[in-house]
CSV table of C-alpha atoms in Angstrom, one decimal:
chain,number,residue,atom,x,y,z
A,1,MET,CA,-0.5,0.1,-0.5
A,2,PHE,CA,3.1,2.5,1.1
A,3,LEU,CA,4.4,2.1,-2.4
A,4,PHE,CA,1.6,1.7,-4.2
A,5,ARG,CA,0.7,5.0,-2.8
A,6,VAL,CA,3.9,6.8,-3.6
A,7,GLY,CA,3.1,5.9,-7.6
A,8,LEU,CA,-0.2,7.5,-7.8
A,9,LEU,CA,1.4,11.3,-5.7
A,10,ILE,CA,4.7,10.9,-8.9
A,11,LYS,CA,1.8,9.4,-11.1
A,12,SER,CA,-0.4,12.3,-10.6
A,13,THR,CA,2.1,14.9,-10.3
A,14,VAL,CA,4.0,14.3,-13.2
A,15,THR,CA,1.1,14.0,-15.7
A,16,SER,CA,0.5,17.3,-14.9
A,17,LEU,CA,3.9,18.9,-15.8
A,18,SER,CA,6.6,19.0,-18.3
A,19,LEU,CA,10.1,18.3,-17.6
A,20,SER,CA,13.3,17.1,-17.8
A,21,ARG,CA,14.7,14.0,-17.9
A,22,THR,CA,17.0,15.3,-14.5
A,23,GLU,CA,14.4,16.9,-13.3
A,24,LEU,CA,12.3,14.5,-13.1
A,25,VAL,CA,14.5,12.0,-11.0
A,26,LEU,CA,14.8,15.4,-8.2
A,27,LEU,CA,11.1,14.8,-8.2
A,28,THR,CA,10.6,12.0,-7.9
A,29,LYS,CA,13.3,11.9,-4.9
A,30,ARG,CA,11.4,13.9,-3.4
A,31,LEU,CA,8.0,12.7,-3.7
A,32,VAL,CA,9.8,9.2,-2.5
A,33,MET,CA,11.2,11.1,0.6
A,34,ALA,CA,8.2,13.0,1.5
A,35,ALA,CA,6.1,9.9,1.4
A,36,GLN,CA,8.2,8.2,3.9
A,37,THR,CA,7.8,11.7,5.8
A,38,ARG,CA,5.0,11.8,8.7
A,39,ALA,CA,2.5,14.4,7.9
A,40,LEU,CA,1.7,14.8,11.7
A,41,VAL,CA,4.9,15.0,14.2
A,42,SER,CA,3.4,14.4,18.1
A,43,ALA,CA,4.8,17.5,20.7
A,44,GLN,CA,6.7,14.6,22.1
A,45,TRP,CA,8.7,13.7,19.2
A,46,LEU,CA,9.5,17.9,18.8
A,47,VAL,CA,10.3,17.5,22.1
A,48,ASP,CA,13.6,15.4,21.9
A,49,ALA,CA,14.5,16.7,18.6
A,50,VAL,CA,14.7,20.2,20.4
A,51,ARG,CA,16.3,18.6,23.5
A,52,ASN,CA,18.9,16.8,21.4
A,53,ASN,CA,19.7,20.4,19.2
A,54,LEU,CA,19.0,18.8,15.8
A,55,VAL,CA,16.7,22.5,14.8
A,56,GLY,CA,18.9,23.8,12.3
A,57,PRO,CA,19.7,23.1,8.5
A,58,LYS,CA,18.0,19.5,8.4
A,59,LEU,CA,14.7,20.1,11.1
A,60,ARG,CA,13.4,23.7,11.0
A,61,VAL,CA,10.5,24.3,12.1
A,62,LEU,CA,7.9,27.1,11.8
A,63,ASP,CA,4.9,29.9,13.6
A,64,SER,CA,2.7,30.0,10.8
A,65,SER,CA,0.1,31.5,13.1
A,66,TRP,CA,-2.4,34.0,11.4
A,67,TYR,CA,-5.5,35.6,12.4
A,68,LEU,CA,-8.4,38.3,11.0
A,69,PRO,CA,-8.0,41.1,12.1
A,70,LYS,CA,-11.6,41.3,14.4
A,71,THR,CA,-8.8,39.2,16.6
A,72,LYS,CA,-7.4,41.5,17.6
A,73,ARG,CA,-4.4,39.4,17.6
A,74,ASP,CA,-0.7,40.3,16.4
A,75,PRO,CA,1.1,36.9,15.8
A,76,ARG,CA,4.3,38.2,15.2
A,77,ALA,CA,4.2,39.9,18.8
A,78,GLU,CA,3.1,36.8,20.4
A,79,PHE,CA,5.4,35.5,18.6
A,80,ALA,CA,8.8,37.8,19.8
A,81,GLN,CA,6.9,36.8,23.2
A,82,LYS,CA,6.6,33.0,24.0
A,83,HIS,CA,7.4,30.4,20.7
A,84,ILE,CA,9.2,26.9,20.7
A,85,PRO,CA,13.1,26.7,21.0
A,86,GLY,CA,15.0,27.2,17.2
A,87,SER,CA,11.4,28.3,15.4
A,88,SER,CA,11.0,31.0,12.6
A,89,PHE,CA,8.4,32.8,12.2
A,90,PHE,CA,6.6,32.0,8.8
A,91,ASP,CA,4.2,34.7,7.9
A,92,ILE,CA,1.6,34.2,5.0
A,93,ASP,CA,0.7,37.2,4.0
A,94,ASP,CA,4.2,38.4,3.1
A,95,CYS,CA,4.5,35.7,1.4
A,96,SER,CA,2.1,35.7,-0.9
A,97,ASP,CA,0.9,37.5,-4.0
A,98,LYS,CA,1.1,41.3,-2.9
A,99,SER,CA,-0.3,42.3,-6.5
A,100,SER,CA,-4.3,40.0,-5.8
A,101,ALA,CA,-6.8,42.1,-3.9
A,102,LEU,CA,-7.9,39.2,-2.2
A,103,ASP,CA,-5.4,38.1,0.9
A,104,HIS,CA,-2.6,36.0,0.8
A,105,MET,CA,-3.3,34.3,-2.4
A,106,LEU,CA,-0.2,31.9,-3.7
A,107,PRO,CA,3.2,33.2,-4.4
A,108,THR,CA,4.9,32.8,-7.4
A,109,SER,CA,8.1,29.9,-7.0
A,110,SER,CA,10.8,32.7,-7.0
A,111,HIS,CA,8.6,33.9,-4.2
A,112,PHE,CA,8.0,31.1,-2.1
A,113,SER,CA,12.1,30.2,-2.7
A,114,ARG,CA,12.9,33.2,-1.8
A,115,TYR,CA,11.3,33.9,1.1
A,116,VAL,CA,11.7,29.8,2.8
A,117,GLY,CA,15.1,30.5,1.6
A,118,GLY,CA,16.2,33.4,3.8
A,119,LEU,CA,13.9,31.1,6.9
A,120,GLY,CA,17.1,28.7,6.5
A,121,ILE,CA,15.0,26.1,4.4
A,122,GLY,CA,17.1,23.9,1.5
A,123,ASN,CA,15.3,21.3,-0.6
A,124,ASP,CA,17.1,18.5,2.0
A,125,THR,CA,14.8,20.1,5.0
A,126,HIS,CA,12.2,18.4,6.9
A,127,VAL,CA,10.2,21.7,7.7
A,128,VAL,CA,7.9,21.0,10.9
A,129,VAL,CA,4.6,24.4,11.0
A,130,TYR,CA,2.7,25.1,13.8
A,131,ASP,CA,-0.1,27.9,14.9
A,132,THR,CA,-0.8,28.9,18.2
A,133,SER,CA,-4.4,28.8,17.9
A,134,ASP,CA,-6.9,27.8,20.5
A,135,PHE,CA,-8.4,25.0,18.4
A,136,GLY,CA,-4.9,23.3,18.6
A,137,SER,CA,-4.1,23.6,14.6
A,138,PHE,CA,-5.9,26.9,12.3
A,139,CYS,CA,-3.6,27.6,9.3
A,140,ALA,CA,-0.4,26.0,10.5
A,141,PRO,CA,-2.3,22.9,7.2
A,142,ARG,CA,-2.2,26.0,4.5
A,143,VAL,CA,1.8,26.6,5.2
A,144,TRP,CA,2.2,22.4,5.1
A,145,TRP,CA,0.3,22.4,2.2
A,146,MET,CA,2.2,25.2,0.4
A,147,PHE,CA,5.6,23.7,1.0
A,148,ARG,CA,3.7,20.4,-1.0
A,149,LEU,CA,2.4,22.8,-3.5
A,150,PHE,CA,6.3,23.7,-4.5
A,151,GLY,CA,7.5,20.8,-4.2
A,152,HIS,CA,9.0,20.2,-0.7
A,153,SER,CA,7.4,17.2,0.7
A,154,SER,CA,9.1,16.5,4.3
A,155,VAL,CA,7.2,18.6,6.0
A,156,SER,CA,4.8,17.7,9.1
A,157,VAL,CA,2.5,19.6,10.9
A,158,LEU,CA,2.7,19.7,14.6
A,159,ASP,CA,-0.1,17.6,15.9
A,160,GLY,CA,-2.0,19.5,17.9
A,161,GLY,CA,0.3,22.9,17.8
A,162,MET,CA,1.3,25.1,20.6
A,163,ARG,CA,-2.0,24.0,22.3
A,164,ASN,CA,-1.1,21.4,23.0
A,165,TRP,CA,2.6,21.9,23.2
A,166,LEU,CA,2.2,24.6,26.6
A,167,ALA,CA,-0.5,21.8,27.9
A,168,ASP,CA,2.5,19.3,28.0
A,169,GLY,CA,4.9,21.3,29.8
A,170,TYR,CA,7.3,21.8,26.7
A,171,PRO,CA,9.7,24.8,26.6
A,172,VAL,CA,8.6,28.1,24.6
A,173,THR,CA,10.9,30.9,24.4
A,174,SER,CA,11.6,34.4,23.6
A,175,ASP,CA,15.1,34.2,21.9
A,176,ARG,CA,15.4,35.0,18.3
A,177,SER,CA,17.3,32.3,16.2
A,178,GLU,CA,18.5,33.1,12.5
A,179,PRO,CA,18.7,30.9,10.7
A,180,GLU,CA,21.6,30.9,7.3
A,181,CYS,CA,19.8,31.1,4.3
A,182,ARG,CA,20.1,28.3,1.9
A,183,GLU,CA,19.1,27.8,-1.9
A,184,PHE,CA,15.7,26.3,-2.2
A,185,ARG,CA,14.3,25.2,-5.5
A,186,ALA,CA,10.7,25.2,-6.0
A,187,THR,CA,8.5,22.4,-8.5
A,188,VAL,CA,4.9,24.2,-8.6
A,189,ASN,CA,2.5,21.4,-8.6
A,190,PRO,CA,0.0,24.5,-10.6
A,191,SER,CA,-2.9,21.3,-10.9
A,192,TRP,CA,-3.0,21.4,-7.7
A,193,VAL,CA,-4.6,25.0,-7.2
A,194,LYS,CA,-8.4,25.6,-8.4
A,195,SER,CA,-9.7,29.0,-9.7
A,196,TYR,CA,-13.2,30.5,-9.9
A,197,GLU,CA,-13.2,29.9,-13.7
A,198,ASP,CA,-12.9,26.0,-12.8
A,199,VAL,CA,-15.0,26.2,-9.2
A,200,LEU,CA,-17.9,27.3,-12.2
A,201,GLU,CA,-17.1,25.0,-14.7
A,202,ASN,CA,-17.6,22.4,-12.3
A,203,ILE,CA,-21.3,23.5,-11.1
A,204,GLY,CA,-22.3,22.9,-14.9
A,205,THR,CA,-20.5,19.3,-15.4
A,206,LYS,CA,-20.4,18.3,-11.4
A,207,LYS,CA,-17.2,16.2,-11.9
A,208,VAL,CA,-15.6,16.8,-8.9
A,209,GLN,CA,-17.1,16.9,-4.9
A,210,VAL,CA,-15.7,19.8,-3.2
A,211,VAL,CA,-15.6,20.2,0.2
A,212,ASP,CA,-16.2,23.5,2.2
A,213,ALA,CA,-14.1,24.1,5.7
A,214,ARG,CA,-16.1,26.8,7.1
A,215,SER,CA,-18.6,26.6,9.8
A,216,ALA,CA,-21.9,25.3,9.1
A,217,GLY,CA,-23.4,28.5,9.8
A,218,ARG,CA,-21.2,30.5,7.6
A,219,PHE,CA,-22.7,28.1,5.0
A,220,ARG,CA,-25.8,28.0,5.3
A,221,GLY,CA,-25.4,31.2,5.6
A,222,THR,CA,-27.0,32.5,9.1
A,223,GLU,CA,-24.2,33.3,10.3
A,224,PRO,CA,-21.7,36.2,9.2
A,225,GLU,CA,-18.1,36.0,7.7
A,226,PRO,CA,-15.4,37.7,9.5
A,227,ARG,CA,-14.9,39.8,6.3
A,228,ASP,CA,-17.3,42.6,6.4
A,229,ASP,CA,-17.4,43.3,2.0
A,230,THR,CA,-18.9,39.5,2.2
A,231,LEU,CA,-21.7,38.0,3.0
A,232,PRO,CA,-21.7,34.1,4.3
A,233,GLY,CA,-23.4,31.9,1.8
A,234,HIS,CA,-22.3,29.1,-0.6
A,235,PHE,CA,-21.6,27.7,-4.4
A,236,PRO,CA,-23.8,25.3,-5.6
A,237,GLY,CA,-22.9,21.2,-5.5
A,238,THR,CA,-20.9,21.7,-1.7
A,239,ILE,CA,-20.2,19.7,1.0
A,240,ASN,CA,-19.7,20.8,5.0
A,241,MET,CA,-17.5,19.4,6.8
A,242,PRO,CA,-15.9,21.9,9.4
A,243,PHE,CA,-12.5,22.4,9.9
A,244,THR,CA,-12.8,21.9,13.8
A,245,SER,CA,-14.9,18.4,13.1
A,246,PHE,CA,-11.1,17.4,11.9
A,247,LEU,CA,-9.5,17.5,15.3
A,248,ASP,CA,-10.4,16.3,18.8
A,249,ALA,CA,-11.3,18.2,21.5
A,250,SER,CA,-8.0,18.3,23.0
A,251,GLY,CA,-6.8,19.8,19.1
A,252,LYS,CA,-5.7,16.7,17.6
A,253,GLU,CA,-5.8,15.9,14.4
A,254,LEU,CA,-8.2,12.4,14.6
A,255,GLY,CA,-7.2,8.9,13.8
A,256,ALA,CA,-7.5,7.5,10.7
A,257,GLU,CA,-11.3,6.1,11.9
A,258,GLY,CA,-12.7,8.9,13.4
A,259,LEU,CA,-11.7,10.7,9.2
A,260,SER,CA,-13.2,7.7,7.3
A,261,LYS,CA,-16.1,7.9,9.2
A,262,LEU,CA,-16.3,11.9,8.7
A,263,PHE,CA,-15.8,11.6,5.3
A,264,ARG,CA,-18.4,8.4,4.7
A,265,GLU,CA,-21.0,10.4,6.7
A,266,ALA,CA,-20.0,13.3,4.5
A,267,GLY,CA,-20.7,11.4,0.8
A,268,VAL,CA,-16.9,12.2,-0.1
A,269,ASP,CA,-15.6,9.5,-2.0
A,270,LEU,CA,-11.8,9.3,-1.4
A,271,GLU,CA,-10.9,7.5,-4.3
A,272,GLN,CA,-12.5,10.3,-6.1
A,273,PRO,CA,-10.7,13.6,-7.1
A,274,LEU,CA,-11.7,16.1,-4.3
A,275,TRP,CA,-11.3,19.8,-4.0
A,276,ALA,CA,-11.6,21.8,-1.2
A,277,THR,CA,-12.2,25.7,-0.1
A,278,CYS,CA,-13.7,27.8,2.8
A,279,GLY,CA,-13.2,31.3,3.1
A,280,SER,CA,-9.8,32.5,2.1
A,281,GLY,CA,-7.8,28.8,1.4
A,282,VAL,CA,-6.3,28.3,5.2
A,283,THR,CA,-8.6,25.6,6.7
A,284,ALA,CA,-9.6,24.4,3.5
A,285,CYS,CA,-6.3,22.9,3.9
A,286,HIS,CA,-7.5,20.9,6.9
A,287,VAL,CA,-10.0,18.8,4.3
A,288,VAL,CA,-6.5,18.0,2.5
A,289,LEU,CA,-4.9,17.0,4.7
A,290,ALA,CA,-7.1,14.9,6.2
A,291,ALA,CA,-7.4,13.5,2.6
A,292,HIS,CA,-3.7,12.7,2.8
A,293,LEU,CA,-3.7,10.9,6.3
A,294,LEU,CA,-6.4,8.6,4.8
A,295,GLY,CA,-4.6,8.3,1.5
A,296,HIS,CA,-5.8,10.6,-0.8
A,297,PRO,CA,-2.6,11.4,-3.4
A,298,GLY,CA,-3.8,14.9,-3.6
A,299,ALA,CA,-6.8,17.0,-2.8
A,300,CYS,CA,-6.9,20.8,-4.7
A,301,VAL,CA,-7.5,23.8,-3.3
A,302,TYR,CA,-9.5,27.0,-4.4
A,303,ASP,CA,-7.3,30.2,-3.6
A,304,GLY,CA,-9.8,32.3,-3.9
A,305,SER,CA,-12.1,30.4,-1.7
A,306,TRP,CA,-15.5,32.3,-0.5
A,307,SER,CA,-14.4,35.3,-0.8
A,308,GLU,CA,-13.1,36.0,-4.4
A,309,TRP,CA,-16.8,33.8,-5.4
A,310,PHE,CA,-18.5,36.2,-3.3
A,311,LYS,CA,-17.4,38.8,-5.3
A,312,ARG,CA,-17.5,37.4,-8.5
A,313,ALA,CA,-20.1,35.1,-8.3
A,314,SER,CA,-23.9,35.6,-9.9
A,315,ALA,CA,-27.1,35.5,-7.9
A,316,GLU,CA,-27.9,32.0,-8.4
A,317,HIS,CA,-24.8,30.6,-8.1
A,318,ILE,CA,-24.8,32.0,-4.2
A,319,VAL,CA,-26.6,29.8,-1.8
A,320,SER,CA,-27.9,31.0,1.1
A,321,GLU,CA,-29.8,30.6,4.1
A,322,GLY,CA,-29.5,34.4,5.5
A,323,GLU,CA,-28.9,37.9,3.1
A,324,GLY,CA,-26.1,36.3,0.9
A,325,LYS,CA,-28.6,36.1,-1.4
A,326,ARG,CA,-29.7,40.2,-1.4
A,327,LYS,CA,-25.7,40.4,-2.9
A,328,GLY,CA,-25.6,43.0,-5.8
A,329,SER,CA,-22.9,41.0,-8.1
A,330,GLY,CA,-21.9,44.2,-10.1
A,331,LEU,CA,-20.9,46.8,-7.2
A,332,LEU,CA,-19.1,44.0,-5.7
A,333,GLN,CA,-17.7,42.4,-9.3
A,334,THR,CA,-16.3,45.8,-9.7
A,335,ARG,CA,-14.2,45.7,-6.6
A,336,VAL,CA,-12.8,42.8,-7.8
């Protein structure tokens, strides 16, 4: 089963790219190495690595915390006060497409390469990402997915995040680490990123399952969106699986049995293609992570997600039990 999954991953990646023989060999090596890297690591595993001074060129730890302005939390300031020893801060707003009117859309390959190289990450580095969310995990899966998207699958999420790290009494520090810059070469897999046009076409063809990771109220249109210029609701054909449903009461990822049950009860077939969406492409990556843990070769993300969809879609493609149907599509489309 292990080799079968590796083969599926290599096939699904290679078929979407045009690579030279040398690039293909390099990519295959990376994918095999990635298949041997656990998508989740425990706090015990990481604290052992920290205590044995393993954090360095071969192992980098990233605090990827990000919060909506309404929360009034400053993740950079929180990082300066307290973080896992040896970790660096990964800012999804800095490592993004600054030309986009939407929040933290994906950067170019060259931008990503420069950014992570500046954090001391090379193509042979095992990266562990975490965040400080009260949920246990919020945006860390987004950064996990970004690394995989740009060809670096040797990346893991700290299961339970800072919440469980602190609960276990493990050390934190305010000391800053300044890793030496390294060269990182990104190899992007564009097939893993879906656009507004892709989703619009799929509404007509219904070929691909699409899961929305927002809360049930935002999905139905009965609870407000966190962004003032966006009303709640969803686009036709989507299945709601709130990202919190993938976590247990402690904030750790559910086991395989629990995850399988969630997908099964939601009517999602993991033997078929799968796309994920949310508010702005962050918590959608919880769907990707959960599917990956169950052997799915690569769920895709609609990067613009609901933030883009609401601004661009016509009223007929807005499903809402609340005010979402009242949107003035012409007005909002002119603001994109």
